[in-house]
Amino acid sequence: MAHLLRPLLQWRLRSSTVSQLLSFHSAPPRATTSLPFFALFSSTCRQVHSRARALKLRDSPPLSDANESGDELSDGSDVKKSRNERKRDARCAVRWGMDLANFTPPQIKRILRVAELEHEVFEAIMVVKRLGSDVREGKRRQYNYIGKLLRGVVPELMDGLIQSIKDGDLSKFQELTGAELALDNDEVSEEEISEEEEEEEDYTNMAAVTRWFDGLVNKDLDITNEIYSLREVDFDRQELRQLVRKVQSASAQEAGLEERVEADANARRSLTRFLQGLADQLPDE
């Protein structure tokens, strides 16, 4: 009997187990089963949002950075503009030097006096006036040096002064000189006349100085012997030799353009002063 009942009991246990399993799989999903989906959805949204924000940060900078970039661009344009202005001013100053070199020494001094420029500018212009037409490179360097000295001048004033001298318009020149000069017109005219007479006397010696200068620098033996054989005046011959060597070596030195121009101008100015003093001591013929 026991042998017959045991298989029946085992069959009922198995059938109940199978029914429980079927009921578990066929039951509707609980609310908790939807949590992984929402978690996955929110995680995906966060990833998309962070990715979009990363792209936005990479492609478009923040407002402060954009403002700084705009300022840098505007500063760059200002720098470029000022550089172009400096080039234009430099060319204009060189042109002034060329115009001044075409005037007589009294006219040059009159313009420089009104423009409140140093006597160094006058000496630099006199140096370029003494250079011959064959000394092209020396003239170019000297004009660049003169232009450097003239860059601080008021453009309208210098243009007006040069143009008034070219046109011979004294009224325009006096108008540009200011009210004080116009009030003391007679007094200034007398002073200018006396100064011009002295300058004309200096200019007569300038021909001899120019001849000596060119002869010494170009190693002309006749002119060199003429100068060193002078007995009417006493001068330091060793110093003269040193000044001549400085002028000859200044043009050959390897330096920047501005340094070379300035060194060449300083050497020429020193030699010119020495020769000018030598010419002033010569007795009148």
PDB file of C-alpha atoms in Angstrom:
ATOM      1  CA  MET A   1       0.000   0.000   0.000  1.00  0.00           C
ATOM      2  CA  ALA A   2       2.838   2.349   0.871  1.00  0.00           C
ATOM      3  CA  HIS A   3       4.341   1.694  -2.514  1.00  0.00           C
ATOM      4  CA  LEU A   4       1.200   2.972  -4.168  1.00  0.00           C
ATOM      5  CA  LEU A   5       0.765   6.142  -2.073  1.00  0.00           C
ATOM      6  CA  ARG A   6       4.369   7.450  -2.310  1.00  0.00           C
ATOM      7  CA  PRO A   7       4.283   8.199  -6.109  1.00  0.00           C
ATOM      8  CA  LEU A   8       0.948  10.018  -5.702  1.00  0.00           C
ATOM      9  CA  LEU A   9       2.318  12.276  -2.979  1.00  0.00           C
ATOM     10  CA  GLN A  10       5.446  13.099  -5.014  1.00  0.00           C
ATOM     11  CA  TRP A  11       3.348  13.981  -8.055  1.00  0.00           C
ATOM     12  CA  ARG A  12       1.171  16.442  -6.023  1.00  0.00           C
ATOM     13  CA  LEU A  13       4.273  18.148  -4.614  1.00  0.00           C
ATOM     14  CA  ARG A  14       5.760  18.594  -8.080  1.00  0.00           C
ATOM     15  CA  SER A  15       2.513  19.914  -9.541  1.00  0.00           C
ATOM     16  CA  SER A  16       2.170  22.495  -6.744  1.00  0.00           C
ATOM     17  CA  THR A  17       5.747  23.649  -7.282  1.00  0.00           C
ATOM     18  CA  VAL A  18       5.186  24.059 -11.014  1.00  0.00           C
ATOM     19  CA  SER A  19       1.983  26.021 -10.432  1.00  0.00           C
ATOM     20  CA  GLN A  20       3.775  28.369  -8.045  1.00  0.00           C
ATOM     21  CA  LEU A  21       6.493  28.988 -10.599  1.00  0.00           C
ATOM     22  CA  LEU A  22       3.935  29.676 -13.320  1.00  0.00           C
ATOM     23  CA  SER A  23       2.003  32.065 -11.121  1.00  0.00           C
ATOM     24  CA  PHE A  24       5.229  33.971 -10.269  1.00  0.00           C
ATOM     25  CA  HIS A  25       6.185  34.488 -13.933  1.00  0.00           C
ATOM     26  CA  SER A  26       2.656  35.406 -15.004  1.00  0.00           C
ATOM     27  CA  ALA A  27       2.164  38.010 -12.211  1.00  0.00           C
ATOM     28  CA  PRO A  28       2.168  41.743 -13.246  1.00  0.00           C
ATOM     29  CA  PRO A  29       5.424  43.663 -12.633  1.00  0.00           C
ATOM     30  CA  ARG A  30       5.717  45.488  -9.347  1.00  0.00           C
ATOM     31  CA  ALA A  31       6.373  49.200  -9.009  1.00  0.00           C
ATOM     32  CA  THR A  32       9.884  48.464  -7.914  1.00  0.00           C
ATOM     33  CA  THR A  33      10.685  46.810 -11.213  1.00  0.00           C
ATOM     34  CA  SER A  34      10.238  50.163 -12.987  1.00  0.00           C
ATOM     35  CA  LEU A  35      12.986  51.831 -10.949  1.00  0.00           C
ATOM     36  CA  PRO A  36      15.876  50.525 -13.034  1.00  0.00           C
ATOM     37  CA  PHE A  37      14.223  51.982 -16.150  1.00  0.00           C
ATOM     38  CA  PHE A  38      13.855  55.439 -14.603  1.00  0.00           C
ATOM     39  CA  ALA A  39      17.349  55.220 -13.196  1.00  0.00           C
ATOM     40  CA  LEU A  40      18.644  54.312 -16.624  1.00  0.00           C
ATOM     41  CA  PHE A  41      16.637  57.171 -18.192  1.00  0.00           C
ATOM     42  CA  SER A  42      17.909  59.762 -15.732  1.00  0.00           C
ATOM     43  CA  SER A  43      21.468  58.492 -16.100  1.00  0.00           C
ATOM     44  CA  THR A  44      21.183  58.772 -19.878  1.00  0.00           C
ATOM     45  CA  CYS A  45      19.812  62.314 -19.583  1.00  0.00           C
ATOM     46  CA  ARG A  46      22.694  63.291 -17.326  1.00  0.00           C
ATOM     47  CA  GLN A  47      25.200  61.895 -19.803  1.00  0.00           C
ATOM     48  CA  VAL A  48      23.574  63.734 -22.712  1.00  0.00           C
ATOM     49  CA  HIS A  49      23.405  66.985 -20.712  1.00  0.00           C
ATOM     50  CA  SER A  50      27.020  66.743 -19.606  1.00  0.00           C
ATOM     51  CA  ARG A  51      28.109  65.923 -23.147  1.00  0.00           C
ATOM     52  CA  ALA A  52      26.187  68.895 -24.542  1.00  0.00           C
ATOM     53  CA  ARG A  53      27.655  71.155 -21.867  1.00  0.00           C
ATOM     54  CA  ALA A  54      31.129  69.894 -22.649  1.00  0.00           C
ATOM     55  CA  LEU A  55      30.617  70.716 -26.323  1.00  0.00           C
ATOM     56  CA  LYS A  56      29.285  74.121 -25.420  1.00  0.00           C
ATOM     57  CA  LEU A  57      32.265  74.900 -23.224  1.00  0.00           C
ATOM     58  CA  ARG A  58      34.663  73.744 -25.883  1.00  0.00           C
ATOM     59  CA  ASP A  59      33.048  75.604 -28.787  1.00  0.00           C
ATOM     60  CA  SER A  60      31.898  78.814 -27.112  1.00  0.00           C
ATOM     61  CA  PRO A  61      33.963  80.309 -24.247  1.00  0.00           C
ATOM     62  CA  PRO A  62      32.294  81.881 -21.227  1.00  0.00           C
ATOM     63  CA  LEU A  63      31.212  85.499 -21.300  1.00  0.00           C
ATOM     64  CA  SER A  64      34.240  86.762 -19.410  1.00  0.00           C
ATOM     65  CA  ASP A  65      36.610  84.865 -21.687  1.00  0.00           C
ATOM     66  CA  ALA A  66      34.788  86.178 -24.736  1.00  0.00           C
ATOM     67  CA  ASN A  67      35.097  89.721 -23.448  1.00  0.00           C
ATOM     68  CA  GLU A  68      38.786  89.220 -22.798  1.00  0.00           C
ATOM     69  CA  SER A  69      39.245  87.788 -26.288  1.00  0.00           C
ATOM     70  CA  GLY A  70      37.446  90.792 -27.747  1.00  0.00           C
ATOM     71  CA  ASP A  71      39.664  93.124 -25.752  1.00  0.00           C
ATOM     72  CA  GLU A  72      42.737  91.296 -26.999  1.00  0.00           C
ATOM     73  CA  LEU A  73      41.549  91.618 -30.596  1.00  0.00           C
ATOM     74  CA  SER A  74      40.837  95.293 -30.152  1.00  0.00           C
ATOM     75  CA  ASP A  75      44.223  95.772 -28.512  1.00  0.00           C
ATOM     76  CA  GLY A  76      45.867  93.966 -31.421  1.00  0.00           C
ATOM     77  CA  SER A  77      44.167  96.245 -33.904  1.00  0.00           C
ATOM     78  CA  ASP A  78      45.261  99.273 -31.870  1.00  0.00           C
ATOM     79  CA  VAL A  79      48.834  98.017 -31.848  1.00  0.00           C
ATOM     80  CA  LYS A  80      48.703  97.450 -35.606  1.00  0.00           C
ATOM     81  CA  LYS A  81      47.220 100.893 -36.113  1.00  0.00           C
ATOM     82  CA  SER A  82      49.831 102.589 -33.956  1.00  0.00           C
ATOM     83  CA  ARG A  83      52.582 100.727 -35.808  1.00  0.00           C
ATOM     84  CA  ASN A  84      51.265 102.005 -39.126  1.00  0.00           C
ATOM     85  CA  GLU A  85      51.018 105.484 -37.685  1.00  0.00           C
ATOM     86  CA  ARG A  86      54.610 105.308 -36.509  1.00  0.00           C
ATOM     87  CA  LYS A  87      55.764 104.294 -39.984  1.00  0.00           C
ATOM     88  CA  ARG A  88      53.778 107.103 -41.540  1.00  0.00           C
ATOM     89  CA  ASP A  89      55.174 109.619 -39.037  1.00  0.00           C
ATOM     90  CA  ALA A  90      58.725 108.399 -39.697  1.00  0.00           C
ATOM     91  CA  ARG A  91      58.337 108.867 -43.464  1.00  0.00           C
ATOM     92  CA  CYS A  92      56.853 112.315 -42.904  1.00  0.00           C
ATOM     93  CA  ALA A  93      59.764 113.308 -40.644  1.00  0.00           C
ATOM     94  CA  VAL A  94      62.304 112.157 -43.255  1.00  0.00           C
ATOM     95  CA  ARG A  95      60.504 114.256 -45.860  1.00  0.00           C
ATOM     96  CA  TRP A  96      60.763 117.279 -43.540  1.00  0.00           C
ATOM     97  CA  GLY A  97      64.494 116.713 -43.278  1.00  0.00           C
ATOM     98  CA  MET A  98      64.831 116.633 -47.065  1.00  0.00           C
ATOM     99  CA  ASP A  99      62.858 119.866 -47.372  1.00  0.00           C
ATOM    100  CA  LEU A 100      64.912 121.593 -44.685  1.00  0.00           C
ATOM    101  CA  ALA A 101      68.162 120.548 -46.360  1.00  0.00           C
ATOM    102  CA  ASN A 102      67.111 122.532 -49.457  1.00  0.00           C
ATOM    103  CA  PHE A 103      66.881 125.806 -47.486  1.00  0.00           C
ATOM    104  CA  THR A 104      69.681 128.198 -46.545  1.00  0.00           C
ATOM    105  CA  PRO A 105      71.136 127.986 -43.022  1.00  0.00           C
ATOM    106  CA  PRO A 106      69.320 131.174 -41.861  1.00  0.00           C
ATOM    107  CA  GLN A 107      66.010 129.778 -43.086  1.00  0.00           C
ATOM    108  CA  ILE A 108      66.688 126.437 -41.404  1.00  0.00           C
ATOM    109  CA  LYS A 109      67.530 128.103 -38.096  1.00  0.00           C
ATOM    110  CA  ARG A 110      64.420 130.256 -38.280  1.00  0.00           C
ATOM    111  CA  ILE A 111      62.193 127.207 -38.724  1.00  0.00           C
ATOM    112  CA  LEU A 112      63.940 125.217 -36.008  1.00  0.00           C
ATOM    113  CA  ARG A 113      63.690 128.135 -33.605  1.00  0.00           C
ATOM    114  CA  VAL A 114      59.934 128.426 -34.076  1.00  0.00           C
ATOM    115  CA  ALA A 115      59.513 124.640 -33.765  1.00  0.00           C
ATOM    116  CA  GLU A 116      61.603 124.732 -30.552  1.00  0.00           C
ATOM    117  CA  LEU A 117      64.098 122.157 -31.791  1.00  0.00           C
ATOM    118  CA  GLU A 118      67.616 121.609 -30.509  1.00  0.00           C
ATOM    119  CA  HIS A 119      70.734 122.885 -32.250  1.00  0.00           C
ATOM    120  CA  GLU A 120      71.579 119.219 -32.818  1.00  0.00           C
ATOM    121  CA  VAL A 121      68.969 119.130 -35.577  1.00  0.00           C
ATOM    122  CA  PHE A 122      70.614 122.060 -37.354  1.00  0.00           C
ATOM    123  CA  GLU A 123      74.013 120.378 -37.202  1.00  0.00           C
ATOM    124  CA  ALA A 124      72.573 117.122 -38.548  1.00  0.00           C
ATOM    125  CA  ILE A 125      71.003 118.996 -41.476  1.00  0.00           C
ATOM    126  CA  MET A 126      74.275 120.800 -42.198  1.00  0.00           C
ATOM    127  CA  VAL A 127      76.034 117.433 -42.309  1.00  0.00           C
ATOM    128  CA  VAL A 128      73.666 116.111 -44.968  1.00  0.00           C
ATOM    129  CA  LYS A 129      73.994 119.352 -46.954  1.00  0.00           C
ATOM    130  CA  ARG A 130      77.733 118.750 -47.195  1.00  0.00           C
ATOM    131  CA  LEU A 131      77.373 115.237 -48.564  1.00  0.00           C
ATOM    132  CA  GLY A 132      77.771 114.955 -52.307  1.00  0.00           C
ATOM    133  CA  SER A 133      75.255 113.421 -54.676  1.00  0.00           C
ATOM    134  CA  ASP A 134      77.403 110.284 -54.953  1.00  0.00           C
ATOM    135  CA  VAL A 135      77.120 109.528 -51.221  1.00  0.00           C
ATOM    136  CA  ARG A 136      73.659 107.984 -51.440  1.00  0.00           C
ATOM    137  CA  GLU A 137      73.877 105.540 -48.557  1.00  0.00           C
ATOM    138  CA  GLY A 138      75.365 108.143 -46.234  1.00  0.00           C
ATOM    139  CA  LYS A 139      72.611 110.587 -47.144  1.00  0.00           C
ATOM    140  CA  ARG A 140      69.921 107.997 -46.558  1.00  0.00           C
ATOM    141  CA  ARG A 141      71.262 107.183 -43.096  1.00  0.00           C
ATOM    142  CA  GLN A 142      71.613 110.865 -42.241  1.00  0.00           C
ATOM    143  CA  TYR A 143      68.054 111.646 -43.355  1.00  0.00           C
ATOM    144  CA  ASN A 144      66.795 108.765 -41.209  1.00  0.00           C
ATOM    145  CA  TYR A 145      68.675 110.222 -38.255  1.00  0.00           C
ATOM    146  CA  ILE A 146      67.225 113.699 -38.924  1.00  0.00           C
ATOM    147  CA  GLY A 147      63.765 112.164 -39.172  1.00  0.00           C
ATOM    148  CA  LYS A 148      64.278 110.529 -35.791  1.00  0.00           C
ATOM    149  CA  LEU A 149      65.083 113.945 -34.294  1.00  0.00           C
ATOM    150  CA  LEU A 150      61.985 115.513 -35.876  1.00  0.00           C
ATOM    151  CA  ARG A 151      59.367 112.939 -34.820  1.00  0.00           C
ATOM    152  CA  GLY A 152      58.196 114.947 -31.820  1.00  0.00           C
ATOM    153  CA  VAL A 153      57.282 118.013 -33.884  1.00  0.00           C
ATOM    154  CA  VAL A 154      53.676 119.121 -34.352  1.00  0.00           C
ATOM    155  CA  PRO A 155      52.937 118.047 -37.970  1.00  0.00           C
ATOM    156  CA  GLU A 156      50.669 120.978 -38.828  1.00  0.00           C
ATOM    157  CA  LEU A 157      53.215 123.502 -37.555  1.00  0.00           C
ATOM    158  CA  MET A 158      56.166 121.999 -39.428  1.00  0.00           C
ATOM    159  CA  ASP A 159      54.188 121.604 -42.657  1.00  0.00           C
ATOM    160  CA  GLY A 160      53.063 125.223 -42.445  1.00  0.00           C
ATOM    161  CA  LEU A 161      56.547 126.575 -41.696  1.00  0.00           C
ATOM    162  CA  ILE A 162      58.161 124.663 -44.552  1.00  0.00           C
ATOM    163  CA  GLN A 163      55.431 125.616 -47.003  1.00  0.00           C
ATOM    164  CA  SER A 164      55.595 129.302 -46.030  1.00  0.00           C
ATOM    165  CA  ILE A 165      59.361 129.346 -46.696  1.00  0.00           C
ATOM    166  CA  LYS A 166      58.862 127.580 -50.028  1.00  0.00           C
ATOM    167  CA  ASP A 167      56.208 130.116 -51.048  1.00  0.00           C
ATOM    168  CA  GLY A 168      58.116 133.074 -49.624  1.00  0.00           C
ATOM    169  CA  ASP A 169      55.016 133.989 -47.581  1.00  0.00           C
ATOM    170  CA  LEU A 170      56.359 136.001 -44.632  1.00  0.00           C
ATOM    171  CA  SER A 171      52.892 136.845 -43.327  1.00  0.00           C
ATOM    172  CA  LYS A 172      52.014 133.159 -43.123  1.00  0.00           C
ATOM    173  CA  PHE A 173      55.297 132.422 -41.377  1.00  0.00           C
ATOM    174  CA  GLN A 174      54.730 135.187 -38.817  1.00  0.00           C
ATOM    175  CA  GLU A 175      51.201 133.943 -38.252  1.00  0.00           C
ATOM    176  CA  LEU A 176      52.544 130.507 -37.363  1.00  0.00           C
ATOM    177  CA  THR A 177      55.183 131.884 -34.987  1.00  0.00           C
ATOM    178  CA  GLY A 178      52.599 132.961 -32.413  1.00  0.00           C
ATOM    179  CA  ALA A 179      51.188 136.091 -30.819  1.00  0.00           C
ATOM    180  CA  GLU A 180      54.283 137.093 -28.846  1.00  0.00           C
ATOM    181  CA  LEU A 181      56.444 137.237 -31.946  1.00  0.00           C
ATOM    182  CA  ALA A 182      53.797 139.239 -33.796  1.00  0.00           C
ATOM    183  CA  LEU A 183      53.661 141.843 -30.995  1.00  0.00           C
ATOM    184  CA  ASP A 184      57.430 142.387 -31.010  1.00  0.00           C
ATOM    185  CA  ASN A 185      57.759 142.209 -34.747  1.00  0.00           C
ATOM    186  CA  ASP A 186      60.239 145.082 -35.135  1.00  0.00           C
ATOM    187  CA  GLU A 187      62.459 143.885 -32.335  1.00  0.00           C
ATOM    188  CA  VAL A 188      62.501 140.340 -33.658  1.00  0.00           C
ATOM    189  CA  SER A 189      63.262 141.522 -37.153  1.00  0.00           C
ATOM    190  CA  GLU A 190      66.340 143.403 -35.929  1.00  0.00           C
ATOM    191  CA  GLU A 191      67.508 140.382 -33.978  1.00  0.00           C
ATOM    192  CA  GLU A 192      66.933 138.119 -36.957  1.00  0.00           C
ATOM    193  CA  ILE A 193      68.874 140.455 -39.222  1.00  0.00           C
ATOM    194  CA  SER A 194      71.872 140.439 -36.889  1.00  0.00           C
ATOM    195  CA  GLU A 195      71.665 136.671 -36.495  1.00  0.00           C
ATOM    196  CA  GLU A 196      71.392 136.156 -40.236  1.00  0.00           C
ATOM    197  CA  GLU A 197      74.475 138.292 -40.802  1.00  0.00           C
ATOM    198  CA  GLU A 198      76.423 136.147 -38.339  1.00  0.00           C
ATOM    199  CA  GLU A 199      75.069 132.984 -39.940  1.00  0.00           C
ATOM    200  CA  GLU A 200      76.050 134.189 -43.395  1.00  0.00           C
ATOM    201  CA  GLU A 201      79.591 134.710 -42.122  1.00  0.00           C
ATOM    202  CA  ASP A 202      79.570 131.194 -40.706  1.00  0.00           C
ATOM    203  CA  TYR A 203      78.252 129.887 -43.998  1.00  0.00           C
ATOM    204  CA  THR A 204      81.171 131.390 -45.895  1.00  0.00           C
ATOM    205  CA  ASN A 205      83.488 129.231 -43.784  1.00  0.00           C
ATOM    206  CA  MET A 206      81.237 126.238 -44.397  1.00  0.00           C
ATOM    207  CA  ALA A 207      82.583 125.835 -47.927  1.00  0.00           C
ATOM    208  CA  ALA A 208      86.109 125.385 -46.582  1.00  0.00           C
ATOM    209  CA  VAL A 209      84.880 123.070 -43.826  1.00  0.00           C
ATOM    210  CA  THR A 210      82.988 120.936 -46.340  1.00  0.00           C
ATOM    211  CA  ARG A 211      86.023 120.704 -48.587  1.00  0.00           C
ATOM    212  CA  TRP A 212      88.261 119.691 -45.689  1.00  0.00           C
ATOM    213  CA  PHE A 213      85.705 117.217 -44.358  1.00  0.00           C
ATOM    214  CA  ASP A 214      85.310 115.393 -47.668  1.00  0.00           C
ATOM    215  CA  GLY A 215      89.044 115.401 -48.306  1.00  0.00           C
ATOM    216  CA  LEU A 216      89.949 113.936 -44.919  1.00  0.00           C
ATOM    217  CA  VAL A 217      87.245 111.253 -44.933  1.00  0.00           C
ATOM    218  CA  ASN A 218      87.987 110.242 -48.536  1.00  0.00           C
ATOM    219  CA  LYS A 219      91.766 110.237 -47.856  1.00  0.00           C
ATOM    220  CA  ASP A 220      92.596 112.963 -50.361  1.00  0.00           C
ATOM    221  CA  LEU A 221      96.353 113.473 -49.897  1.00  0.00           C
ATOM    222  CA  ASP A 222      96.437 117.057 -51.218  1.00  0.00           C
ATOM    223  CA  ILE A 223      93.718 118.274 -48.848  1.00  0.00           C
ATOM    224  CA  THR A 224      95.121 116.253 -45.943  1.00  0.00           C
ATOM    225  CA  ASN A 225      98.573 117.786 -46.409  1.00  0.00           C
ATOM    226  CA  GLU A 226      97.005 121.240 -46.775  1.00  0.00           C
ATOM    227  CA  ILE A 227      95.275 120.962 -43.404  1.00  0.00           C
ATOM    228  CA  TYR A 228      98.132 119.424 -41.461  1.00  0.00           C
ATOM    229  CA  SER A 229     100.579 121.994 -42.855  1.00  0.00           C
ATOM    230  CA  LEU A 230      98.584 124.970 -41.538  1.00  0.00           C
ATOM    231  CA  ARG A 231     100.845 127.236 -39.465  1.00  0.00           C
ATOM    232  CA  GLU A 232      98.530 130.187 -38.885  1.00  0.00           C
ATOM    233  CA  VAL A 233      96.559 128.361 -36.186  1.00  0.00           C
ATOM    234  CA  ASP A 234      97.433 125.934 -33.438  1.00  0.00           C
ATOM    235  CA  PHE A 235      95.385 122.736 -33.255  1.00  0.00           C
ATOM    236  CA  ASP A 236      95.706 119.183 -31.968  1.00  0.00           C
ATOM    237  CA  ARG A 237      96.669 117.083 -34.976  1.00  0.00           C
ATOM    238  CA  GLN A 238      96.380 113.820 -33.037  1.00  0.00           C
ATOM    239  CA  GLU A 239      92.779 114.632 -32.086  1.00  0.00           C
ATOM    240  CA  LEU A 240      91.996 115.438 -35.719  1.00  0.00           C
ATOM    241  CA  ARG A 241      93.334 112.043 -36.814  1.00  0.00           C
ATOM    242  CA  GLN A 242      91.164 110.298 -34.208  1.00  0.00           C
ATOM    243  CA  LEU A 243      88.045 112.163 -35.332  1.00  0.00           C
ATOM    244  CA  VAL A 244      88.682 111.250 -38.964  1.00  0.00           C
ATOM    245  CA  ARG A 245      89.128 107.573 -38.056  1.00  0.00           C
ATOM    246  CA  LYS A 246      85.858 107.599 -36.104  1.00  0.00           C
ATOM    247  CA  VAL A 247      83.965 108.888 -39.135  1.00  0.00           C
ATOM    248  CA  GLN A 248      85.569 106.295 -41.392  1.00  0.00           C
ATOM    249  CA  SER A 249      84.849 103.394 -39.016  1.00  0.00           C
ATOM    250  CA  ALA A 250      81.318 104.483 -38.037  1.00  0.00           C
ATOM    251  CA  SER A 251      79.904 103.604 -41.450  1.00  0.00           C
ATOM    252  CA  ALA A 252      81.607 100.208 -41.488  1.00  0.00           C
ATOM    253  CA  GLN A 253      80.508  98.998 -38.051  1.00  0.00           C
ATOM    254  CA  GLU A 254      78.111  96.053 -37.815  1.00  0.00           C
ATOM    255  CA  ALA A 255      75.190  97.275 -35.733  1.00  0.00           C
ATOM    256  CA  GLY A 256      71.509  97.995 -36.025  1.00  0.00           C
ATOM    257  CA  LEU A 257      70.324 100.695 -38.369  1.00  0.00           C
ATOM    258  CA  GLU A 258      69.511 103.246 -35.673  1.00  0.00           C
ATOM    259  CA  GLU A 259      72.757 102.623 -33.770  1.00  0.00           C
ATOM    260  CA  ARG A 260      74.796 102.899 -36.965  1.00  0.00           C
ATOM    261  CA  VAL A 261      73.039 106.092 -38.050  1.00  0.00           C
ATOM    262  CA  GLU A 262      73.470 107.693 -34.639  1.00  0.00           C
ATOM    263  CA  ALA A 263      77.143 106.715 -34.357  1.00  0.00           C
ATOM    264  CA  ASP A 264      77.834 107.994 -37.874  1.00  0.00           C
ATOM    265  CA  ALA A 265      76.048 111.285 -37.177  1.00  0.00           C
ATOM    266  CA  ASN A 266      77.879 111.801 -33.874  1.00  0.00           C
ATOM    267  CA  ALA A 267      81.251 111.161 -35.499  1.00  0.00           C
ATOM    268  CA  ARG A 268      80.513 113.524 -38.379  1.00  0.00           C
ATOM    269  CA  ARG A 269      79.259 116.197 -36.006  1.00  0.00           C
ATOM    270  CA  SER A 270      82.416 116.020 -33.878  1.00  0.00           C
ATOM    271  CA  LEU A 271      84.687 116.298 -36.921  1.00  0.00           C
ATOM    272  CA  THR A 272      82.620 119.167 -38.329  1.00  0.00           C
ATOM    273  CA  ARG A 273      82.873 121.118 -35.080  1.00  0.00           C
ATOM    274  CA  PHE A 274      86.619 120.649 -35.002  1.00  0.00           C
ATOM    275  CA  LEU A 275      87.042 121.820 -38.590  1.00  0.00           C
ATOM    276  CA  GLN A 276      84.627 124.715 -38.008  1.00  0.00           C
ATOM    277  CA  GLY A 277      86.704 125.893 -35.072  1.00  0.00           C
ATOM    278  CA  LEU A 278      89.812 125.551 -37.197  1.00  0.00           C
ATOM    279  CA  ALA A 279      88.276 127.614 -40.011  1.00  0.00           C
ATOM    280  CA  ASP A 280      87.135 130.324 -37.582  1.00  0.00           C
ATOM    281  CA  GLN A 281      90.724 130.813 -36.411  1.00  0.00           C
ATOM    282  CA  LEU A 282      92.056 131.411 -39.902  1.00  0.00           C
ATOM    283  CA  PRO A 283      92.949 135.060 -40.566  1.00  0.00           C
ATOM    284  CA  ASP A 284      90.673 136.965 -42.955  1.00  0.00           C
ATOM    285  CA  GLU A 285      92.156 137.288 -46.418  1.00  0.00           C
TER     286      GLU A 285
END
